[in-house]
GROMACS .gro file of C-alpha atoms in nm:
model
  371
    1UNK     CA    1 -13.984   4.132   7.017
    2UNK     CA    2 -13.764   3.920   6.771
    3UNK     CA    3 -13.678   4.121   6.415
    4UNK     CA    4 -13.983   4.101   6.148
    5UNK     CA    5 -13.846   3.850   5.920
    6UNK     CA    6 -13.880   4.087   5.571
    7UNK     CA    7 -14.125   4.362   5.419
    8UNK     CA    8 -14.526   4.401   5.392
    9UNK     CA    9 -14.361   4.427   5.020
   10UNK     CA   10 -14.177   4.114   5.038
   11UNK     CA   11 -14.396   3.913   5.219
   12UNK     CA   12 -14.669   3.990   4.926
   13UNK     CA   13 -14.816   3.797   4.643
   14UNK     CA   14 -15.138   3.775   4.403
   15UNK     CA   15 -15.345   3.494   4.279
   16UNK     CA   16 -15.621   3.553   4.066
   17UNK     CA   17 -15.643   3.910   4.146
   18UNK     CA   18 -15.641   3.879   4.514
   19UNK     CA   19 -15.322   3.983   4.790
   20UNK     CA   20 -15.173   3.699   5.004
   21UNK     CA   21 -14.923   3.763   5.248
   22UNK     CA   22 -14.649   3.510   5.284
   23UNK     CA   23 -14.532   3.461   5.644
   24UNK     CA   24 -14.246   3.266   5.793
   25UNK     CA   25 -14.260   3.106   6.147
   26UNK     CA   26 -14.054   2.833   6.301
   27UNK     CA   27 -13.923   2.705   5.970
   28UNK     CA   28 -14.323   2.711   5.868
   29UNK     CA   29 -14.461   2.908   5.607
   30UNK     CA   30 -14.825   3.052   5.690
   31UNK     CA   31 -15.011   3.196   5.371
   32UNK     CA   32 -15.352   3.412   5.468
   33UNK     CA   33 -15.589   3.600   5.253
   34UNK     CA   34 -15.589   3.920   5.247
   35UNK     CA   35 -15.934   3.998   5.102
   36UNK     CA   36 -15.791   4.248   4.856
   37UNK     CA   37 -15.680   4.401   4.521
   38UNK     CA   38 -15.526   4.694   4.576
   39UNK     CA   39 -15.157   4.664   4.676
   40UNK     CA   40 -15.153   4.993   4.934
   41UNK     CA   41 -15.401   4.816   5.122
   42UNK     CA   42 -15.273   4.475   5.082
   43UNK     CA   43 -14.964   4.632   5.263
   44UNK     CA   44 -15.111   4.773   5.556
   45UNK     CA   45 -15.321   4.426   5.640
   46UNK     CA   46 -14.968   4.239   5.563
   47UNK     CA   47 -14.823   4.460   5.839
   48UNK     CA   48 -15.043   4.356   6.098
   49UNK     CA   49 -15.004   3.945   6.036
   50UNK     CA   50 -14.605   4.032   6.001
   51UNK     CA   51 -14.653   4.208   6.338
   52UNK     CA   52 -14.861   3.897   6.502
   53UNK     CA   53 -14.640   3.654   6.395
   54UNK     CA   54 -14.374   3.868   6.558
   55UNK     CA   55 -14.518   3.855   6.907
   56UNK     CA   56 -14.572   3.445   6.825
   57UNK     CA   57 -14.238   3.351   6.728
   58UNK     CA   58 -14.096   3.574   7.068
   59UNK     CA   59 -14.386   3.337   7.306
   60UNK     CA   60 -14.577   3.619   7.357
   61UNK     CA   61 -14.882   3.472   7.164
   62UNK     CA   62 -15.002   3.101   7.186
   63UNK     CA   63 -15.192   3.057   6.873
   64UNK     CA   64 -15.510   2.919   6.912
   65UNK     CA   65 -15.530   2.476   6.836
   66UNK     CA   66 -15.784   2.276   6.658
   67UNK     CA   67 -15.989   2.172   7.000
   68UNK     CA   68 -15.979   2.510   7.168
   69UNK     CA   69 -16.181   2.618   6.843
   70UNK     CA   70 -16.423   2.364   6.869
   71UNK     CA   71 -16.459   2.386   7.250
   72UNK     CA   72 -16.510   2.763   7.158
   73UNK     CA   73 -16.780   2.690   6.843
   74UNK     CA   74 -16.956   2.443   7.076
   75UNK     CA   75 -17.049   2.721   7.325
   76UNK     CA   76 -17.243   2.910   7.088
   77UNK     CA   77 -17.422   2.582   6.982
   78UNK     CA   78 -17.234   2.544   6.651
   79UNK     CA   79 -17.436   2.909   6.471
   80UNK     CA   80 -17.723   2.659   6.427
   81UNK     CA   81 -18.052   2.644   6.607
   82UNK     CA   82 -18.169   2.359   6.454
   83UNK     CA   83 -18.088   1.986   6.715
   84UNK     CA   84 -18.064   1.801   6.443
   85UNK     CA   85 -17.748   1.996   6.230
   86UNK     CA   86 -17.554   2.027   6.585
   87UNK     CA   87 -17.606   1.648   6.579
   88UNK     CA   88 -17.463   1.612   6.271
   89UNK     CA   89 -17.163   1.844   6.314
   90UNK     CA   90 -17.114   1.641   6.644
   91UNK     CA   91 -17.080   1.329   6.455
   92UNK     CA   92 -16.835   1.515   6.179
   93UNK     CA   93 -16.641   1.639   6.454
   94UNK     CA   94 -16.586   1.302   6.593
   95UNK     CA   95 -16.410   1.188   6.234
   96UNK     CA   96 -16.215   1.481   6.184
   97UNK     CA   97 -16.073   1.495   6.542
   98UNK     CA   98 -15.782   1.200   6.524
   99UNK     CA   99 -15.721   1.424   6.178
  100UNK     CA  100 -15.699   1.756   6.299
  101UNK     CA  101 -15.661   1.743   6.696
  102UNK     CA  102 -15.352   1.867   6.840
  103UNK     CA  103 -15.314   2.094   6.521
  104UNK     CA  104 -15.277   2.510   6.587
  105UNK     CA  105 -15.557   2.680   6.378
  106UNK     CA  106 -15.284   2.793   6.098
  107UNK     CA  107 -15.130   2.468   6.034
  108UNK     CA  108 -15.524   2.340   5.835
  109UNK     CA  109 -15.379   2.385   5.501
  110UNK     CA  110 -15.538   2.259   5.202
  111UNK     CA  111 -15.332   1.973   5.202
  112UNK     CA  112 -15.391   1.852   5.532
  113UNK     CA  113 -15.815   1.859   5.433
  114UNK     CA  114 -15.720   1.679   5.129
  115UNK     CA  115 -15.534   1.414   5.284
  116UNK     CA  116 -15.820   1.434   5.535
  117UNK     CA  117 -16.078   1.327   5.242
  118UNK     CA  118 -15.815   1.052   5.099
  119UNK     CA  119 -15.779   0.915   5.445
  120UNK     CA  120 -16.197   0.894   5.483
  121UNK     CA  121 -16.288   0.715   5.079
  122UNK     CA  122 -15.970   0.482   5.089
  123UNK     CA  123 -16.097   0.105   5.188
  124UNK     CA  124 -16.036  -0.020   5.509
  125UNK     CA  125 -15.773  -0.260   5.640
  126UNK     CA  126 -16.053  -0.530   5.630
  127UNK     CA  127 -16.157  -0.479   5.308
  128UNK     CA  128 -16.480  -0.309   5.378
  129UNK     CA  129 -16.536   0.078   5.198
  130UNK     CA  130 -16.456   0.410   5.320
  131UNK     CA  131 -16.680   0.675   5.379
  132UNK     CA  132 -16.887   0.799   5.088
  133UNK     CA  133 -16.828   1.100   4.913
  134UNK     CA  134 -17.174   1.227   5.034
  135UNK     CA  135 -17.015   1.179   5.431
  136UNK     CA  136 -16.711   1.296   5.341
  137UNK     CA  137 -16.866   1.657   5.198
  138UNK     CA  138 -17.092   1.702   5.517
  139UNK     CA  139 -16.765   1.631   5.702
  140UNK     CA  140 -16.581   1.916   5.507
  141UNK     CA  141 -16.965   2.111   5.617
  142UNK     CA  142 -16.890   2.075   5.949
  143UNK     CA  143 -16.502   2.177   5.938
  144UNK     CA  144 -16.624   2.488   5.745
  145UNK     CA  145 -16.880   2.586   5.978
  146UNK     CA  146 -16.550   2.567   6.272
  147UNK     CA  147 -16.303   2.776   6.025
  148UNK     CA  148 -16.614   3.054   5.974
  149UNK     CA  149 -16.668   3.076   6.356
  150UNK     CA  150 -16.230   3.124   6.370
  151UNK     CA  151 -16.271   3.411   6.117
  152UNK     CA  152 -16.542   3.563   6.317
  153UNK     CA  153 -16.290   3.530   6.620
  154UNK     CA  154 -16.003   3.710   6.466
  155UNK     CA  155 -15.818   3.312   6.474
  156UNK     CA  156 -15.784   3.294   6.119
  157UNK     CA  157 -15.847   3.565   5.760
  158UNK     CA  158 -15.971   3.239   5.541
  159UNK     CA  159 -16.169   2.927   5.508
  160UNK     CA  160 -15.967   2.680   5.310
  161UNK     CA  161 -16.284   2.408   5.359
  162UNK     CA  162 -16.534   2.626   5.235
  163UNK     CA  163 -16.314   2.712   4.931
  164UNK     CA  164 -16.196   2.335   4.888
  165UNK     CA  165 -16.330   2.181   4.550
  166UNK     CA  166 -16.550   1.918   4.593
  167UNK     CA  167 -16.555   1.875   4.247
  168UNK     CA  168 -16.333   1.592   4.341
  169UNK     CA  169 -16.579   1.413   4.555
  170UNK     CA  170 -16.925   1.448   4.356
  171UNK     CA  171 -17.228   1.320   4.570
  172UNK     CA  172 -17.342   1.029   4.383
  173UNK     CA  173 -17.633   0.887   4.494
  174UNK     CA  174 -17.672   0.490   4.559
  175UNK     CA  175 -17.986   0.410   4.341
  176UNK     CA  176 -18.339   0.359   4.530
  177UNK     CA  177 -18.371   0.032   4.655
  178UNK     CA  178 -18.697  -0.100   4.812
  179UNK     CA  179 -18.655  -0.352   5.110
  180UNK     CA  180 -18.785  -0.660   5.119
  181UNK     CA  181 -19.058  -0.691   5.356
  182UNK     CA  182 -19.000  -1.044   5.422
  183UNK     CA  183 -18.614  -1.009   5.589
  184UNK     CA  184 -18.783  -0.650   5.702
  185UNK     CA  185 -19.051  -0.849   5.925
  186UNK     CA  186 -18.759  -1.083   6.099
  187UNK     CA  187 -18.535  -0.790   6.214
  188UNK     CA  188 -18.894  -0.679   6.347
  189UNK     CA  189 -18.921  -0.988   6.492
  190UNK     CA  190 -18.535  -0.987   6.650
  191UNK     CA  191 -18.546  -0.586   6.749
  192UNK     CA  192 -18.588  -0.514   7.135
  193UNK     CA  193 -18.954  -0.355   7.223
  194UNK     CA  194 -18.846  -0.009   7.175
  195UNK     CA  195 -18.686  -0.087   6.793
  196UNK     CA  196 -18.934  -0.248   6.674
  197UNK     CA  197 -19.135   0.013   6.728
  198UNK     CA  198 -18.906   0.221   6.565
  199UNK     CA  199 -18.860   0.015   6.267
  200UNK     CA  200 -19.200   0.057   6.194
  201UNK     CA  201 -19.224   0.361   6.273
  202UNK     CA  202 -18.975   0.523   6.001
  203UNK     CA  203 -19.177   0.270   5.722
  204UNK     CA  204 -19.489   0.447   5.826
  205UNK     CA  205 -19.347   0.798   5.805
  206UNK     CA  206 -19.035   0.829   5.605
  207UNK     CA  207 -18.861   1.002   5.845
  208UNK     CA  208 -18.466   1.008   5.833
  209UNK     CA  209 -18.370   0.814   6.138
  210UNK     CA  210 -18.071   1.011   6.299
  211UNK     CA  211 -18.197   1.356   6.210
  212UNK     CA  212 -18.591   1.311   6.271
  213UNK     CA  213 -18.688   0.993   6.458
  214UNK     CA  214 -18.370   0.909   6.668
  215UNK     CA  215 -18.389   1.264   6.813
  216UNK     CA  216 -18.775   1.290   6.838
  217UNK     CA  217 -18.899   1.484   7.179
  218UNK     CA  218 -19.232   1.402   7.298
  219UNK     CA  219 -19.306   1.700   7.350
  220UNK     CA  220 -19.234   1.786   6.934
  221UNK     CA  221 -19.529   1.582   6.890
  222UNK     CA  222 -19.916   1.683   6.936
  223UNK     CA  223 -20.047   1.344   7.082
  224UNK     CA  224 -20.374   1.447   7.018
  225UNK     CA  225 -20.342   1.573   6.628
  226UNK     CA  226 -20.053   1.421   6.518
  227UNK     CA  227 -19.852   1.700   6.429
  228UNK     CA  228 -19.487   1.722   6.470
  229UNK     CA  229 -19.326   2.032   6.489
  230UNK     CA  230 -18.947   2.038   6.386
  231UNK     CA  231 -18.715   2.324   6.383
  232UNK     CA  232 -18.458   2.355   6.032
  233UNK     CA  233 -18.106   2.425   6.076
  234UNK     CA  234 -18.175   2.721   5.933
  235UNK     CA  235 -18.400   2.795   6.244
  236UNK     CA  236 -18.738   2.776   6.009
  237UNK     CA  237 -19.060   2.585   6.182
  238UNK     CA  238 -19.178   2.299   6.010
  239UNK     CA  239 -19.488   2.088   6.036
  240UNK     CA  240 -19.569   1.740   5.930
  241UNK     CA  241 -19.895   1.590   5.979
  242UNK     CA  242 -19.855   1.232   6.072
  243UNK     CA  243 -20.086   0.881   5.951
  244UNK     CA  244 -20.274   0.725   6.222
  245UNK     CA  245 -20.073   0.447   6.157
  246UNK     CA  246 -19.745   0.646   6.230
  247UNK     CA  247 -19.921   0.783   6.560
  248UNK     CA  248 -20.034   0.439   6.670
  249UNK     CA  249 -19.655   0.348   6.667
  250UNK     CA  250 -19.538   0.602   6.843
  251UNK     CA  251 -19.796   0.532   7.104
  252UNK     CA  252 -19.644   0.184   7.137
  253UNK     CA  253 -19.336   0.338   7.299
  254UNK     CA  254 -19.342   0.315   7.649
  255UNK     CA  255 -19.295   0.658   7.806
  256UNK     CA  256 -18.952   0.680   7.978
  257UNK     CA  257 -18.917   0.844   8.324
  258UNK     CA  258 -18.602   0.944   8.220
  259UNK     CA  259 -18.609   1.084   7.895
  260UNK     CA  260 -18.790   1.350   7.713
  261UNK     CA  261 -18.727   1.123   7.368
  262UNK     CA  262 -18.988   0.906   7.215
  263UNK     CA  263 -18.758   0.630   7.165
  264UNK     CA  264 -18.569   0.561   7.488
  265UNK     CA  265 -18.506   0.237   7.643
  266UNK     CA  266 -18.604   0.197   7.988
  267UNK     CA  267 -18.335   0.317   8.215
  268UNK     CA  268 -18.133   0.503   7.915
  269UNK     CA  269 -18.177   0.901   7.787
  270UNK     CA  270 -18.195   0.808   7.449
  271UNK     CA  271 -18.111   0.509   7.178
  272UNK     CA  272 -17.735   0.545   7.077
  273UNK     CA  273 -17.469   0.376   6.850
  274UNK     CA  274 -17.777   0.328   6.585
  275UNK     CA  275 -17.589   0.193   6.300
  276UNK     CA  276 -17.430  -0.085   6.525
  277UNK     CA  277 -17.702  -0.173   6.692
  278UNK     CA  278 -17.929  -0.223   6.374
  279UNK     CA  279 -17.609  -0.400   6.239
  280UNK     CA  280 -17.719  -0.603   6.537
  281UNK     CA  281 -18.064  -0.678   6.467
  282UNK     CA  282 -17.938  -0.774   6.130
  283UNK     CA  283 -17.744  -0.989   6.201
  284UNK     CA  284 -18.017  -1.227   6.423
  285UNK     CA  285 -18.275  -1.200   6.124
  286UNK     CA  286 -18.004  -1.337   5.927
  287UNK     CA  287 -17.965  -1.641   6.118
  288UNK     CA  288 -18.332  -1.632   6.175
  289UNK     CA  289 -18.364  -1.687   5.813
  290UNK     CA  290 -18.093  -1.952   5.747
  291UNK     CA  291 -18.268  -2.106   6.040
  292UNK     CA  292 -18.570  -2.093   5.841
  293UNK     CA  293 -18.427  -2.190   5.559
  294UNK     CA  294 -18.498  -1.866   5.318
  295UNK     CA  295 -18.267  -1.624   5.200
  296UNK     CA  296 -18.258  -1.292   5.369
  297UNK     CA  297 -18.169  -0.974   5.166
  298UNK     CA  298 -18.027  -0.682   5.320
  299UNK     CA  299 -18.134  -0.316   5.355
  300UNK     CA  300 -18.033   0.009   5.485
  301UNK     CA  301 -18.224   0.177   5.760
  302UNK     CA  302 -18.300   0.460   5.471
  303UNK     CA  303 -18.452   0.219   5.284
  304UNK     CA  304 -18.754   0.267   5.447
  305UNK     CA  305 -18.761   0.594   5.390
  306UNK     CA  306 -18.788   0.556   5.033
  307UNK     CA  307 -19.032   0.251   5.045
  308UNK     CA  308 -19.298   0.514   5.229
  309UNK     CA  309 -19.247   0.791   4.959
  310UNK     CA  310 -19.314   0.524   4.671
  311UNK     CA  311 -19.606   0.355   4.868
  312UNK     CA  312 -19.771   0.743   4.947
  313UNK     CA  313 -19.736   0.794   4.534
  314UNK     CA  314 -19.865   0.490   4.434
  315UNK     CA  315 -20.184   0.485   4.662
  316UNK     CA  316 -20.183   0.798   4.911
  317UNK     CA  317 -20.393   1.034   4.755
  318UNK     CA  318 -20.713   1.052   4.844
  319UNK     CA  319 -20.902   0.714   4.881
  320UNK     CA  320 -20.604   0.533   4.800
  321UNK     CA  321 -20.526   0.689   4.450
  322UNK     CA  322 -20.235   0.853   4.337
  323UNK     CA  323 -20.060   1.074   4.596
  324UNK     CA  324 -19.930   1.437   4.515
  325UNK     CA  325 -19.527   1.442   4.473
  326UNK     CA  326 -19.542   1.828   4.594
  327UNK     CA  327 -19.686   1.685   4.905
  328UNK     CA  328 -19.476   1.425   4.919
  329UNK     CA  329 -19.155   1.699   4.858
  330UNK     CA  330 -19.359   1.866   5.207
  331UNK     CA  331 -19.340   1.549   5.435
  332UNK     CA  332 -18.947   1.445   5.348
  333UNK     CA  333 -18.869   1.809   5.356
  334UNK     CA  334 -18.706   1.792   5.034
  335UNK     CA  335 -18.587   2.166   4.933
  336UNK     CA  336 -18.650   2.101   4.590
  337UNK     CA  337 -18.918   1.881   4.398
  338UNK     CA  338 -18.633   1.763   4.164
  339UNK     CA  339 -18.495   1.534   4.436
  340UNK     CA  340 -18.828   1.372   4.512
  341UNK     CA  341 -18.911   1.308   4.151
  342UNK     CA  342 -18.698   1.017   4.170
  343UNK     CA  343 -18.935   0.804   4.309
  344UNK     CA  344 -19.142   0.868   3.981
  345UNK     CA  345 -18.947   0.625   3.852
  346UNK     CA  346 -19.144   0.378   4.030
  347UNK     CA  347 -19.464   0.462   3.921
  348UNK     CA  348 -19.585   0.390   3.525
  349UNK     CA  349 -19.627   0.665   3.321
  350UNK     CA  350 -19.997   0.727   3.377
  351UNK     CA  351 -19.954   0.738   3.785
  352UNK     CA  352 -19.676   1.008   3.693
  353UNK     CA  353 -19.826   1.217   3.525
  354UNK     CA  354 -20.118   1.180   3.767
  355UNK     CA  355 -19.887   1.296   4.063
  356UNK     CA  356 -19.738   1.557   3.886
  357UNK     CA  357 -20.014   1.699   3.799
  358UNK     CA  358 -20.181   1.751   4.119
  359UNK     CA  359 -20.013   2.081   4.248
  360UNK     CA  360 -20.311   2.222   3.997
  361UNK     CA  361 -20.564   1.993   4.118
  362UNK     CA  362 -20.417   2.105   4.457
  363UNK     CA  363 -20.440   2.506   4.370
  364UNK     CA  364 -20.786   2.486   4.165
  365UNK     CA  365 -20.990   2.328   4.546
  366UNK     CA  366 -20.815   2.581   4.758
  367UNK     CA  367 -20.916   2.824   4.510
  368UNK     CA  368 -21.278   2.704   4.570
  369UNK     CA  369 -21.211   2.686   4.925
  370UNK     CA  370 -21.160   3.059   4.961
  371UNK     CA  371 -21.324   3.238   4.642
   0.00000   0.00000   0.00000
């Protein structure tokens, strides 16, 4: 075993109240936590990383690299039991790999995750923007969720990406834009059967298309009610009562023999590459429309997500009056009310206050309902 390179004493230091030992391998210095205030202890915990790096810098250890971790975290389905938040660290993963692969578990330092986040807002070579700061922080989710299930291993004592400040990169949100049904109707028009059906689909619902629609089983879906039963990342069951309209697109999908998703093209498991291939359909209503001589104006898929939410408040309450923006927070799964009250701001005052105030209207017929 090569000769421990100093003292627990030494090798000790405090910030804000806290013990960090200070270790020294291959010309690399390795700080780690060590959870505590009180130097005797700090001292014994110091001895034991003093004593690993030992057997590491002598070959007896290989320390543990980026991929092994996530190969490990993927076997225990990424501590989620909800489809669609392993989807979504999948697709993290996938940005922070050419970042982080090839890495050993102690060399994530702060800096490397900040130059991570530079590396994902900076503009492209072409011009075009980076990732937004909202993409960027549920890529820092994901590489937090891999550094809690190292800790949890014994691979590392700290989380540097849950304790980076993403102060830096505030979530700003792009303001609500309705689509225009018009250039909606062509990519309609130009979208292969299955798409199409889809396209309508998320205006009739309002459901998110990579988390809920793009990953919809058939068998999440009770043909015969209309209910669709989802699962929360945090492993919660949640219901959603569909329009016949909805349903009567989702009936338009042929069933595939080889798939258990709604929306699979014939021959395929399920649709992938989403963005592109929207970019796609785009891109043919576009020339559709210069064609037709008429100017098409562009949308996001999530667009139609918030054209349903201010179509159910304007007129989805009962006999088309005023719908309920608590039942509205229900169907788009909103945690909190405060994020669906944005699309108050599309109603006048009067239809506000209408919506608003039917969580009472709401509470007073169930009360009748049961007294």
């Amino acid at each position: 075993m090569a000769k421990t390179k100093g003292s627990a004493d030494k090798n000790l230091y405090q910030r804000n109240g806290t013990y960090y030992a200070r270790i020294q391998i291959n010309g690399r210095d390795r700080r780690v936590s060590l959870f505590t205030s009180d130097r005797a202890e700090a001292k014994r915990r110091a001895k034991a990383h003093i004593e690993q790096a030992d057997l590491e810098r002598s070959g007896a250890i290989i320390q543990t690299t980026y991929q092994d971790a996530v190969k490990s975290w993927a076997k225990v389905g990424y501590g989620v039991r909800s489809d669609g938040a392993r989807k979504r660290y999948k697709v993290s993963l996938r940005q922070l790999h050419p970042h982080f692969s090839g890495l050993k578990l102690h060399e994530i330092t702060r800096r490397k995750i900040g130059e991570y986040v530079t590396k994902r807002v900076e503009k492209k070579k072409d011009g075009s923007p980076g990732a937004s700061h909202a993409t960027v922080r549920r890529d820092l989710t994901a590489l937090s969720g891999l550094l809690r299930h190292c800790v949890a291993m014994g691979w590392r004592d700290d989380n540097l990406a849950r304790e980076w400040d993403r102060s830096t990169i505030r979530e700003d949100r792009d303001p609500i834009q309705r689509p225009d049904m018009k250039s909606f109707e062509a990519c309609v028009a130009e979208a292969p059967p299955v798409w199409a059906a889809l396209l309508r689909f998320l205006l009739a619902s309002g459901f998110r298309l990579d988390v809920d629609a793009g990953s919809l089983r058939r068998d999440q879906v009770n043909w015969q009610t209309g209910v669709v039963t989802f699962i929360t990342k945090r492993g919660r069951r949640r219901t959603r009562q569909l329009s016949a309209e909805a349903m009567n697109h989702l009936r338009a999908v042929p069933s595939s023999l080889n798939s258990e998703f709604v929306f699979a093209p014939a021959g395929r498991d399920r649709l992938t590459n989403m963005s592109r291939a929207f970019e796609d359909i785009r891109a043919k209503a576009i020339k559709r429309a210069e064609k037709e001589g008429w100017t098409f104006k562009s949308f996001r898929l999530h667009d139609l997500r918030h054209e349903f939410a201010i179509r159910y408040l304007k007129s989805g309450g009962p006999n088309g009056t005023v719908g309920s923006i608590y039942k509205l927070q229900g169907m788009l799964g909103h945690t909190s009310v405060k994020t669906t009250e944005g699309y108050l701001d599309f109603l006048t005052d009067e239809e506000a206050e209408i919506a608003k105030g039917q969580r009472e209207a709401d509470v007073a017929r169930l009360g009748g309902e049961h007294g």
